[in-house]
């Protein structure tokens, strides 16, 4: 049976499996015949102008930030009402790693947690030191941190990223993920966030990795 989105796979690639599906689209694993490599295909529906801008912003930032700690862009295209973004494929994301250890009542080894934290910080440093304006990730959480075979981390899902301090038509409560949002983003202002709010999110993730428990309440 064909999977949803399988008909939009670029020429020269074959469908492997669905990876995830969320509010902003779905992600599939592809295999490229010419290179023998696997990639992630993110399909973002272009239903509204906001959808289009989100996809175009993510592609623009991935093209701009060519760095080992930020997911690499392979190609992008528009087809059938969707914007397709072909990117590096991680073995899993940080949430998968966290839940794997917690299911066994074990903690992630400290040296692994520290290295992941350093990798995330390096990726954020590239974004935050961008010129002429700092770029904030805006939705930093374990699901948006990909891990390689040896657990080296790279940031992904830059669709919520934007220039630091830029107001939007969305409430801060509608941007990002509650458990990882900084306090200033949970008031009634339309603040997308600052580099400091990304650092807060990193701190919450580090707490989860080294203690095995969410910083605030129960993980959703």
PDB file of N, CA, C and O in Angstrom, residues 22-99:
ATOM      1  N   UNK A  22       3.425  15.640  11.743  1.00  0.00           N
ATOM      2  CA  UNK A  22       2.992  16.611  12.737  1.00  0.00           C
ATOM      3  C   UNK A  22       2.168  17.710  12.124  1.00  0.00           C
ATOM      4  O   UNK A  22       1.714  17.612  10.970  1.00  0.00           O
ATOM      5  N   UNK A  23       1.994  18.777  12.893  1.00  0.00           N
ATOM      6  CA  UNK A  23       1.134  19.879  12.471  1.00  0.00           C
ATOM      7  C   UNK A  23       1.647  20.576  11.220  1.00  0.00           C
ATOM      8  O   UNK A  23       0.863  21.131  10.450  1.00  0.00           O
ATOM      9  N   UNK A  24       2.977  20.557  11.010  1.00  0.00           N
ATOM     10  CA  UNK A  24       3.540  21.292   9.885  1.00  0.00           C
ATOM     11  C   UNK A  24       3.974  20.389   8.737  1.00  0.00           C
ATOM     12  O   UNK A  24       4.717  20.812   7.855  1.00  0.00           O
ATOM     13  N   UNK A  25       3.519  19.144   8.709  1.00  0.00           N
ATOM     14  CA  UNK A  25       3.839  18.270   7.596  1.00  0.00           C
ATOM     15  C   UNK A  25       4.292  16.906   8.047  1.00  0.00           C
ATOM     16  O   UNK A  25       4.095  16.502   9.197  1.00  0.00           O
ATOM     17  N   UNK A  26       4.905  16.171   7.130  1.00  0.00           N
ATOM     18  CA  UNK A  26       5.363  14.820   7.421  1.00  0.00           C
ATOM     19  C   UNK A  26       6.789  14.645   6.934  1.00  0.00           C
ATOM     20  O   UNK A  26       7.282  15.404   6.097  1.00  0.00           O
ATOM     21  N   UNK A  27       7.460  13.625   7.496  1.00  0.00           N
ATOM     22  CA  UNK A  27       8.844  13.345   7.125  1.00  0.00           C
ATOM     23  C   UNK A  27       8.944  11.880   6.717  1.00  0.00           C
ATOM     24  O   UNK A  27       8.462  10.990   7.429  1.00  0.00           O
ATOM     25  N   UNK A  28       9.558  11.643   5.564  1.00  0.00           N
ATOM     26  CA  UNK A  28       9.747  10.296   5.038  1.00  0.00           C
ATOM     27  C   UNK A  28      11.231  10.008   4.880  1.00  0.00           C
ATOM     28  O   UNK A  28      12.029  10.930   4.668  1.00  0.00           O
ATOM     29  N   UNK A  29      11.596   8.746   4.949  1.00  0.00           N
ATOM     30  CA  UNK A  29      12.970   8.361   4.633  1.00  0.00           C
ATOM     31  C   UNK A  29      13.055   7.961   3.171  1.00  0.00           C
ATOM     32  O   UNK A  29      12.223   7.192   2.675  1.00  0.00           O
ATOM     33  N   UNK A  30      14.066   8.486   2.468  1.00  0.00           N
ATOM     34  CA  UNK A  30      14.290   8.192   1.056  1.00  0.00           C
ATOM     35  C   UNK A  30      15.626   7.499   0.871  1.00  0.00           C
ATOM     36  O   UNK A  30      16.546   7.655   1.673  1.00  0.00           O
ATOM     37  N   UNK A  31      15.729   6.766  -0.230  1.00  0.00           N
ATOM     38  CA  UNK A  31      17.012   6.200  -0.639  1.00  0.00           C
ATOM     39  C   UNK A  31      17.299   6.688  -2.046  1.00  0.00           C
ATOM     40  O   UNK A  31      16.480   6.533  -2.944  1.00  0.00           O
ATOM     41  N   UNK A  32      18.458   7.366  -2.207  1.00  0.00           N
ATOM     42  CA  UNK A  32      18.838   7.907  -3.511  1.00  0.00           C
ATOM     43  C   UNK A  32      19.684   6.877  -4.257  1.00  0.00           C
ATOM     44  O   UNK A  32      20.767   6.484  -3.797  1.00  0.00           O
ATOM     45  N   UNK A  33      19.203   6.464  -5.408  1.00  0.00           N
ATOM     46  CA  UNK A  33      19.838   5.376  -6.147  1.00  0.00           C
ATOM     47  C   UNK A  33      21.243   5.725  -6.616  1.00  0.00           C
ATOM     48  O   UNK A  33      22.152   4.902  -6.551  1.00  0.00           O
ATOM     49  N   UNK A  34      21.454   6.949  -7.086  1.00  0.00           N
ATOM     50  CA  UNK A  34      22.753   7.325  -7.662  1.00  0.00           C
ATOM     51  C   UNK A  34      23.880   7.354  -6.641  1.00  0.00           C
ATOM     52  O   UNK A  34      25.037   7.089  -6.969  1.00  0.00           O
ATOM     53  N   UNK A  35      23.557   7.707  -5.398  1.00  0.00           N
ATOM     54  CA  UNK A  35      24.582   7.818  -4.360  1.00  0.00           C
ATOM     55  C   UNK A  35      24.538   6.672  -3.356  1.00  0.00           C
ATOM     56  O   UNK A  35      25.511   6.437  -2.635  1.00  0.00           O
ATOM     57  N   UNK A  36      23.404   5.959  -3.310  1.00  0.00           N
ATOM     58  CA  UNK A  36      23.252   4.882  -2.346  1.00  0.00           C
ATOM     59  C   UNK A  36      23.071   5.391  -0.930  1.00  0.00           C
ATOM     60  O   UNK A  36      23.229   4.638   0.035  1.00  0.00           O
ATOM     61  N   UNK A  37      22.717   6.686  -0.796  1.00  0.00           N
ATOM     62  CA  UNK A  37      22.563   7.294   0.525  1.00  0.00           C
ATOM     63  C   UNK A  37      21.090   7.459   0.886  1.00  0.00           C
ATOM     64  O   UNK A  37      20.233   7.605   0.013  1.00  0.00           O
ATOM     65  N   UNK A  38      20.822   7.478   2.184  1.00  0.00           N
ATOM     66  CA  UNK A  38      19.470   7.717   2.685  1.00  0.00           C
ATOM     67  C   UNK A  38      19.341   9.165   3.134  1.00  0.00           C
ATOM     68  O   UNK A  38      20.288   9.743   3.673  1.00  0.00           O
ATOM     69  N   UNK A  39      18.170   9.736   2.898  1.00  0.00           N
ATOM     70  CA  UNK A  39      17.889  11.120   3.274  1.00  0.00           C
ATOM     71  C   UNK A  39      16.513  11.207   3.908  1.00  0.00           C
ATOM     72  O   UNK A  39      15.698  10.283   3.803  1.00  0.00           O
ATOM     73  N   UNK A  40      16.248  12.336   4.565  1.00  0.00           N
ATOM     74  CA  UNK A  40      14.917  12.622   5.100  1.00  0.00           C
ATOM     75  C   UNK A  40      14.228  13.614   4.165  1.00  0.00           C
ATOM     76  O   UNK A  40      14.822  14.627   3.782  1.00  0.00           O
ATOM     77  N   UNK A  41      12.997  13.310   3.776  1.00  0.00           N
ATOM     78  CA  UNK A  41      12.195  14.222   2.957  1.00  0.00           C
ATOM     79  C   UNK A  41      11.093  14.805   3.829  1.00  0.00           C
ATOM     80  O   UNK A  41      10.225  14.089   4.316  1.00  0.00           O
ATOM     81  N   UNK A  42      11.148  16.117   4.035  1.00  0.00           N
ATOM     82  CA  UNK A  42      10.114  16.811   4.797  1.00  0.00           C
ATOM     83  C   UNK A  42       9.131  17.431   3.810  1.00  0.00           C
ATOM     84  O   UNK A  42       9.528  18.201   2.935  1.00  0.00           O
ATOM     85  N   UNK A  43       7.855  17.072   3.937  1.00  0.00           N
ATOM     86  CA  UNK A  43       6.809  17.586   3.054  1.00  0.00           C
ATOM     87  C   UNK A  43       5.935  18.553   3.842  1.00  0.00           C
ATOM     88  O   UNK A  43       5.258  18.166   4.791  1.00  0.00           O
ATOM     89  N   UNK A  44       5.959  19.822   3.433  1.00  0.00           N
ATOM     90  CA  UNK A  44       5.190  20.860   4.111  1.00  0.00           C
ATOM     91  C   UNK A  44       4.064  21.313   3.188  1.00  0.00           C
ATOM     92  O   UNK A  44       4.324  21.806   2.091  1.00  0.00           O
ATOM     93  N   UNK A  45       2.796  21.146   3.575  1.00  0.00           N
ATOM     94  CA  UNK A  45       1.689  21.581   2.710  1.00  0.00           C
ATOM     95  C   UNK A  45       1.679  23.093   2.545  1.00  0.00           C
ATOM     96  O   UNK A  45       1.871  23.839   3.499  1.00  0.00           O
ATOM     97  N   UNK A  46       1.485  23.542   1.319  1.00  0.00           N
ATOM     98  CA  UNK A  46       1.450  24.974   1.009  1.00  0.00           C
ATOM     99  C   UNK A  46      -0.020  25.428   0.911  1.00  0.00           C
ATOM    100  O   UNK A  46      -0.479  25.886  -0.130  1.00  0.00           O
ATOM    101  N   UNK A  47      -0.746  25.287   2.017  1.00  0.00           N
ATOM    102  CA  UNK A  47      -2.169  25.601   2.022  1.00  0.00           C
ATOM    103  C   UNK A  47      -2.429  27.087   2.191  1.00  0.00           C
ATOM    104  O   UNK A  47      -3.420  27.614   1.693  1.00  0.00           O
ATOM    105  N   UNK A  48      -1.551  27.759   2.919  1.00  0.00           N
ATOM    106  CA  UNK A  48      -1.730  29.178   3.187  1.00  0.00           C
ATOM    107  C   UNK A  48      -0.423  29.920   2.905  1.00  0.00           C
ATOM    108  O   UNK A  48       0.635  29.303   2.719  1.00  0.00           O
ATOM    109  N   UNK A  49      -0.503  31.229   2.914  1.00  0.00           N
ATOM    110  CA  UNK A  49       0.696  32.036   2.728  1.00  0.00           C
ATOM    111  C   UNK A  49       1.684  31.797   3.861  1.00  0.00           C
ATOM    112  O   UNK A  49       2.906  31.768   3.649  1.00  0.00           O
ATOM    113  N   UNK A  50       1.157  31.588   5.081  1.00  0.00           N
ATOM    114  CA  UNK A  50       2.028  31.318   6.224  1.00  0.00           C
ATOM    115  C   UNK A  50       2.783  30.009   6.039  1.00  0.00           C
ATOM    116  O   UNK A  50       3.971  29.909   6.386  1.00  0.00           O
ATOM    117  N   UNK A  51       2.111  28.976   5.484  1.00  0.00           N
ATOM    118  CA  UNK A  51       2.770  27.695   5.207  1.00  0.00           C
ATOM    119  C   UNK A  51       3.923  27.897   4.232  1.00  0.00           C
ATOM    120  O   UNK A  51       5.020  27.360   4.414  1.00  0.00           O
ATOM    121  N   UNK A  52       3.665  28.651   3.185  1.00  0.00           N
ATOM    122  CA  UNK A  52       4.687  28.890   2.170  1.00  0.00           C
ATOM    123  C   UNK A  52       5.885  29.618   2.752  1.00  0.00           C
ATOM    124  O   UNK A  52       7.039  29.256   2.496  1.00  0.00           O
ATOM    125  N   UNK A  53       5.619  30.629   3.557  1.00  0.00           N
ATOM    126  CA  UNK A  53       6.707  31.402   4.152  1.00  0.00           C
ATOM    127  C   UNK A  53       7.526  30.546   5.108  1.00  0.00           C
ATOM    128  O   UNK A  53       8.754  30.666   5.182  1.00  0.00           O
ATOM    129  N   UNK A  54       6.856  29.674   5.859  1.00  0.00           N
ATOM    130  CA  UNK A  54       7.563  28.807   6.800  1.00  0.00           C
ATOM    131  C   UNK A  54       8.529  27.887   6.051  1.00  0.00           C
ATOM    132  O   UNK A  54       9.687  27.730   6.441  1.00  0.00           O
ATOM    133  N   UNK A  55       8.039  27.270   4.968  1.00  0.00           N
ATOM    134  CA  UNK A  55       8.883  26.366   4.187  1.00  0.00           C
ATOM    135  C   UNK A  55      10.037  27.117   3.540  1.00  0.00           C
ATOM    136  O   UNK A  55      11.189  26.657   3.564  1.00  0.00           O
ATOM    137  N   UNK A  56       9.747  28.276   2.955  1.00  0.00           N
ATOM    138  CA  UNK A  56      10.787  29.059   2.285  1.00  0.00           C
ATOM    139  C   UNK A  56      11.831  29.552   3.285  1.00  0.00           C
ATOM    140  O   UNK A  56      13.026  29.593   2.980  1.00  0.00           O
ATOM    141  N   UNK A  57      11.375  29.904   4.505  1.00  0.00           N
ATOM    142  CA  UNK A  57      12.301  30.358   5.532  1.00  0.00           C
ATOM    143  C   UNK A  57      13.228  29.224   5.956  1.00  0.00           C
ATOM    144  O   UNK A  57      14.436  29.415   6.114  1.00  0.00           O
ATOM    145  N   UNK A  58      12.669  28.024   6.115  1.00  0.00           N
ATOM    146  CA  UNK A  58      13.493  26.897   6.532  1.00  0.00           C
ATOM    147  C   UNK A  58      14.553  26.574   5.479  1.00  0.00           C
ATOM    148  O   UNK A  58      15.724  26.360   5.808  1.00  0.00           O
ATOM    149  N   UNK A  59      14.160  26.566   4.201  1.00  0.00           N
ATOM    150  CA  UNK A  59      15.120  26.293   3.126  1.00  0.00           C
ATOM    151  C   UNK A  59      16.207  27.362   3.096  1.00  0.00           C
ATOM    152  O   UNK A  59      17.398  27.058   2.982  1.00  0.00           O
ATOM    153  N   UNK A  60      15.797  28.618   3.211  1.00  0.00           N
ATOM    154  CA  UNK A  60      16.752  29.729   3.176  1.00  0.00           C
ATOM    155  C   UNK A  60      17.784  29.608   4.295  1.00  0.00           C
ATOM    156  O   UNK A  60      18.988  29.811   4.085  1.00  0.00           O
ATOM    157  N   UNK A  61      17.323  29.255   5.508  1.00  0.00           N
ATOM    158  CA  UNK A  61      18.234  29.152   6.639  1.00  0.00           C
ATOM    159  C   UNK A  61      19.158  27.948   6.516  1.00  0.00           C
ATOM    160  O   UNK A  61      20.337  28.012   6.866  1.00  0.00           O
ATOM    161  N   UNK A  62      18.636  26.830   6.005  1.00  0.00           N
ATOM    162  CA  UNK A  62      19.485  25.658   5.821  1.00  0.00           C
ATOM    163  C   UNK A  62      20.559  25.914   4.771  1.00  0.00           C
ATOM    164  O   UNK A  62      21.688  25.424   4.895  1.00  0.00           O
ATOM    165  N   UNK A  63      20.217  26.667   3.737  1.00  0.00           N
ATOM    166  CA  UNK A  63      21.213  27.027   2.725  1.00  0.00           C
ATOM    167  C   UNK A  63      22.269  27.950   3.320  1.00  0.00           C
ATOM    168  O   UNK A  63      23.449  27.882   2.960  1.00  0.00           O
ATOM    169  N   UNK A  64      21.842  28.784   4.243  1.00  0.00           N
ATOM    170  CA  UNK A  64      22.730  29.769   4.849  1.00  0.00           C
ATOM    171  C   UNK A  64      23.653  29.159   5.891  1.00  0.00           C
ATOM    172  O   UNK A  64      24.840  29.484   5.968  1.00  0.00           O
ATOM    173  N   UNK A  65      23.122  28.242   6.698  1.00  0.00           N
ATOM    174  CA  UNK A  65      23.898  27.676   7.800  1.00  0.00           C
ATOM    175  C   UNK A  65      24.448  26.305   7.411  1.00  0.00           C
ATOM    176  O   UNK A  65      23.913  25.273   7.812  1.00  0.00           O
ATOM    177  N   UNK A  66      25.507  26.290   6.666  1.00  0.00           N
ATOM    178  CA  UNK A  66      26.161  25.030   6.304  1.00  0.00           C
ATOM    179  C   UNK A  66      27.144  24.683   7.411  1.00  0.00           C
ATOM    180  O   UNK A  66      28.286  25.123   7.419  1.00  0.00           O
ATOM    181  N   UNK A  67      26.679  23.899   8.377  1.00  0.00           N
ATOM    182  CA  UNK A  67      27.494  23.600   9.555  1.00  0.00           C
ATOM    183  C   UNK A  67      27.171  22.193  10.042  1.00  0.00           C
ATOM    184  O   UNK A  67      26.028  21.734   9.932  1.00  0.00           O
ATOM    185  N   UNK A  68      28.172  21.504  10.564  1.00  0.00           N
ATOM    186  CA  UNK A  68      27.999  20.123  10.983  1.00  0.00           C
ATOM    187  C   UNK A  68      27.006  19.945  12.121  1.00  0.00           C
ATOM    188  O   UNK A  68      26.477  18.851  12.333  1.00  0.00           O
ATOM    189  N   UNK A  69      26.711  21.016  12.862  1.00  0.00           N
ATOM    190  CA  UNK A  69      25.791  20.921  13.997  1.00  0.00           C
ATOM    191  C   UNK A  69      24.377  21.385  13.629  1.00  0.00           C
ATOM    192  O   UNK A  69      23.517  21.508  14.482  1.00  0.00           O
ATOM    193  N   UNK A  70      24.156  21.645  12.334  1.00  0.00           N
ATOM    194  CA  UNK A  70      22.829  21.977  11.809  1.00  0.00           C
ATOM    195  C   UNK A  70      22.571  21.046  10.636  1.00  0.00           C
ATOM    196  O   UNK A  70      23.445  20.841   9.792  1.00  0.00           O
ATOM    197  N   UNK A  71      21.384  20.467  10.580  1.00  0.00           N
ATOM    198  CA  UNK A  71      21.086  19.470   9.554  1.00  0.00           C
ATOM    199  C   UNK A  71      21.385  20.021   8.160  1.00  0.00           C
ATOM    200  O   UNK A  71      21.086  21.173   7.849  1.00  0.00           O
ATOM    201  N   UNK A  72      22.007  19.190   7.315  1.00  0.00           N
ATOM    202  CA  UNK A  72      22.398  19.625   5.979  1.00  0.00           C
ATOM    203  C   UNK A  72      21.267  19.520   4.971  1.00  0.00           C
ATOM    204  O   UNK A  72      20.478  18.573   4.986  1.00  0.00           O
ATOM    205  N   UNK A  73      21.189  20.507   4.074  1.00  0.00           N
ATOM    206  CA  UNK A  73      20.183  20.524   3.017  1.00  0.00           C
ATOM    207  C   UNK A  73      20.741  19.848   1.765  1.00  0.00           C
ATOM    208  O   UNK A  73      21.848  20.154   1.324  1.00  0.00           O
ATOM    209  N   UNK A  74      19.970  18.930   1.202  1.00  0.00           N
ATOM    210  CA  UNK A  74      20.376  18.246  -0.029  1.00  0.00           C
ATOM    211  C   UNK A  74      19.741  18.897  -1.251  1.00  0.00           C
ATOM    212  O   UNK A  74      20.416  19.223  -2.218  1.00  0.00           O
ATOM    213  N   UNK A  75      18.418  19.109  -1.210  1.00  0.00           N
ATOM    214  CA  UNK A  75      17.704  19.781  -2.300  1.00  0.00           C
ATOM    215  C   UNK A  75      16.324  20.176  -1.794  1.00  0.00           C
ATOM    216  O   UNK A  75      15.865  19.706  -0.749  1.00  0.00           O
ATOM    217  N   UNK A  76      15.652  21.049  -2.545  1.00  0.00           N
ATOM    218  CA  UNK A  76      14.266  21.410  -2.226  1.00  0.00           C
ATOM    219  C   UNK A  76      13.490  21.562  -3.523  1.00  0.00           C
ATOM    220  O   UNK A  76      14.072  21.821  -4.579  1.00  0.00           O
ATOM    221  N   UNK A  77      12.169  21.405  -3.424  1.00  0.00           N
ATOM    222  CA  UNK A  77      11.322  21.476  -4.617  1.00  0.00           C
ATOM    223  C   UNK A  77       9.885  21.729  -4.193  1.00  0.00           C
ATOM    224  O   UNK A  77       9.522  21.589  -3.020  1.00  0.00           O
ATOM    225  N   UNK A  78       9.054  22.123  -5.150  1.00  0.00           N
ATOM    226  CA  UNK A  78       7.623  22.321  -4.919  1.00  0.00           C
ATOM    227  C   UNK A  78       6.869  21.406  -5.876  1.00  0.00           C
ATOM    228  O   UNK A  78       7.141  21.401  -7.082  1.00  0.00           O
ATOM    229  N   UNK A  79       5.926  20.612  -5.323  1.00  0.00           N
ATOM    230  CA  UNK A  79       5.167  19.700  -6.162  1.00  0.00           C
ATOM    231  C   UNK A  79       3.836  19.377  -5.482  1.00  0.00           C
ATOM    232  O   UNK A  79       3.772  19.190  -4.267  1.00  0.00           O
ATOM    233  N   UNK A  80       2.778  19.347  -6.281  1.00  0.00           N
ATOM    234  CA  UNK A  80       1.481  18.900  -5.783  1.00  0.00           C
ATOM    235  C   UNK A  80       0.975  19.603  -4.540  1.00  0.00           C
ATOM    236  O   UNK A  80       0.376  18.976  -3.675  1.00  0.00           O
ATOM    237  N   UNK A  81       1.223  20.917  -4.437  1.00  0.00           N
ATOM    238  CA  UNK A  81       0.749  21.652  -3.273  1.00  0.00           C
ATOM    239  C   UNK A  81       1.611  21.471  -2.041  1.00  0.00           C
ATOM    240  O   UNK A  81       1.221  21.888  -0.941  1.00  0.00           O
ATOM    241  N   UNK A  82       2.780  20.866  -2.194  1.00  0.00           N
ATOM    242  CA  UNK A  82       3.696  20.654  -1.076  1.00  0.00           C
ATOM    243  C   UNK A  82       5.058  21.260  -1.396  1.00  0.00           C
ATOM    244  O   UNK A  82       5.472  21.333  -2.556  1.00  0.00           O
ATOM    245  N   UNK A  83       5.741  21.672  -0.347  1.00  0.00           N
ATOM    246  CA  UNK A  83       7.132  22.083  -0.461  1.00  0.00           C
ATOM    247  C   UNK A  83       7.957  20.937   0.108  1.00  0.00           C
ATOM    248  O   UNK A  83       7.786  20.557   1.262  1.00  0.00           O
ATOM    249  N   UNK A  84       8.825  20.355  -0.709  1.00  0.00           N
ATOM    250  CA  UNK A  84       9.652  19.250  -0.267  1.00  0.00           C
ATOM    251  C   UNK A  84      11.055  19.712   0.078  1.00  0.00           C
ATOM    252  O   UNK A  84      11.663  20.482  -0.670  1.00  0.00           O
ATOM    253  N   UNK A  85      11.573  19.263   1.217  1.00  0.00           N
ATOM    254  CA  UNK A  85      12.930  19.603   1.648  1.00  0.00           C
ATOM    255  C   UNK A  85      13.658  18.292   1.938  1.00  0.00           C
ATOM    256  O   UNK A  85      13.279  17.545   2.839  1.00  0.00           O
ATOM    257  N   UNK A  86      14.695  18.013   1.151  1.00  0.00           N
ATOM    258  CA  UNK A  86      15.478  16.792   1.324  1.00  0.00           C
ATOM    259  C   UNK A  86      16.715  17.138   2.150  1.00  0.00           C
ATOM    260  O   UNK A  86      17.516  17.983   1.756  1.00  0.00           O
ATOM    261  N   UNK A  87      16.871  16.461   3.290  1.00  0.00           N
ATOM    262  CA  UNK A  87      17.919  16.799   4.256  1.00  0.00           C
ATOM    263  C   UNK A  87      18.677  15.549   4.704  1.00  0.00           C
ATOM    264  O   UNK A  87      18.267  14.425   4.406  1.00  0.00           O
ATOM    265  N   UNK A  88      19.768  15.785   5.442  1.00  0.00           N
ATOM    266  CA  UNK A  88      20.495  14.686   6.059  1.00  0.00           C
ATOM    267  C   UNK A  88      19.559  13.880   6.947  1.00  0.00           C
ATOM    268  O   UNK A  88      18.627  14.423   7.557  1.00  0.00           O
ATOM    269  N   UNK A  89      19.828  12.599   7.041  1.00  0.00           N
ATOM    270  CA  UNK A  89      19.011  11.711   7.866  1.00  0.00           C
ATOM    271  C   UNK A  89      19.763  11.353   9.142  1.00  0.00           C
ATOM    272  O   UNK A  89      20.896  10.875   9.095  1.00  0.00           O
ATOM    273  N   UNK A  90      19.154  11.610  10.273  1.00  0.00           N
ATOM    274  CA  UNK A  90      19.741  11.210  11.548  1.00  0.00           C
ATOM    275  C   UNK A  90      19.314   9.796  11.899  1.00  0.00           C
ATOM    276  O   UNK A  90      18.280   9.305  11.434  1.00  0.00           O
ATOM    277  N   UNK A  91      20.130   9.120  12.726  1.00  0.00           N
ATOM    278  CA  UNK A  91      19.764   7.772  13.155  1.00  0.00           C
ATOM    279  C   UNK A  91      18.476   7.811  13.966  1.00  0.00           C
ATOM    280  O   UNK A  91      17.606   6.952  13.832  1.00  0.00           O
ATOM    281  N   UNK A  92      18.356   8.825  14.814  1.00  0.00           N
ATOM    282  CA  UNK A  92      17.180   9.031  15.651  1.00  0.00           C
ATOM    283  C   UNK A  92      17.256  10.444  16.190  1.00  0.00           C
ATOM    284  O   UNK A  92      18.205  11.179  15.916  1.00  0.00           O
ATOM    285  N   UNK A  93      16.237  10.861  16.949  1.00  0.00           N
ATOM    286  CA  UNK A  93      16.308  12.177  17.568  1.00  0.00           C
ATOM    287  C   UNK A  93      16.592  12.046  19.064  1.00  0.00           C
ATOM    288  O   UNK A  93      16.601  10.944  19.616  1.00  0.00           O
ATOM    289  N   UNK A  94      16.837  13.174  19.711  1.00  0.00           N
ATOM    290  CA  UNK A  94      17.213  13.156  21.118  1.00  0.00           C
ATOM    291  C   UNK A  94      16.098  12.603  22.003  1.00  0.00           C
ATOM    292  O   UNK A  94      16.369  11.940  23.011  1.00  0.00           O
ATOM    293  N   UNK A  95      14.856  12.842  21.637  1.00  0.00           N
ATOM    294  CA  UNK A  95      13.753  12.307  22.446  1.00  0.00           C
ATOM    295  C   UNK A  95      13.780  10.782  22.441  1.00  0.00           C
ATOM    296  O   UNK A  95      13.544  10.137  23.480  1.00  0.00           O
ATOM    297  N   UNK A  96      14.073  10.183  21.272  1.00  0.00           N
ATOM    298  CA  UNK A  96      14.176   8.725  21.202  1.00  0.00           C
ATOM    299  C   UNK A  96      15.245   8.209  22.167  1.00  0.00           C
ATOM    300  O   UNK A  96      15.032   7.211  22.868  1.00  0.00           O
ATOM    301  N   UNK A  97      16.400   8.895  22.197  1.00  0.00           N
ATOM    302  CA  UNK A  97      17.487   8.478  23.086  1.00  0.00           C
ATOM    303  C   UNK A  97      17.074   8.598  24.550  1.00  0.00           C
ATOM    304  O   UNK A  97      17.303   7.684  25.352  1.00  0.00           O
ATOM    305  N   UNK A  98      16.458   9.735  24.895  1.00  0.00           N
ATOM    306  CA  UNK A  98      16.023   9.960  26.271  1.00  0.00           C
ATOM    307  C   UNK A  98      15.029   8.886  26.711  1.00  0.00           C
ATOM    308  O   UNK A  98      15.173   8.282  27.784  1.00  0.00           O
ATOM    309  N   UNK A  99      14.018   8.616  25.881  1.00  0.00           N
ATOM    310  CA  UNK A  99      12.988   7.638  26.248  1.00  0.00           C
ATOM    311  C   UNK A  99      13.555   6.222  26.301  1.00  0.00           C
ATOM    312  O   UNK A  99      13.093   5.397  27.106  1.00  0.00           O
TER     313      UNK A  99
END
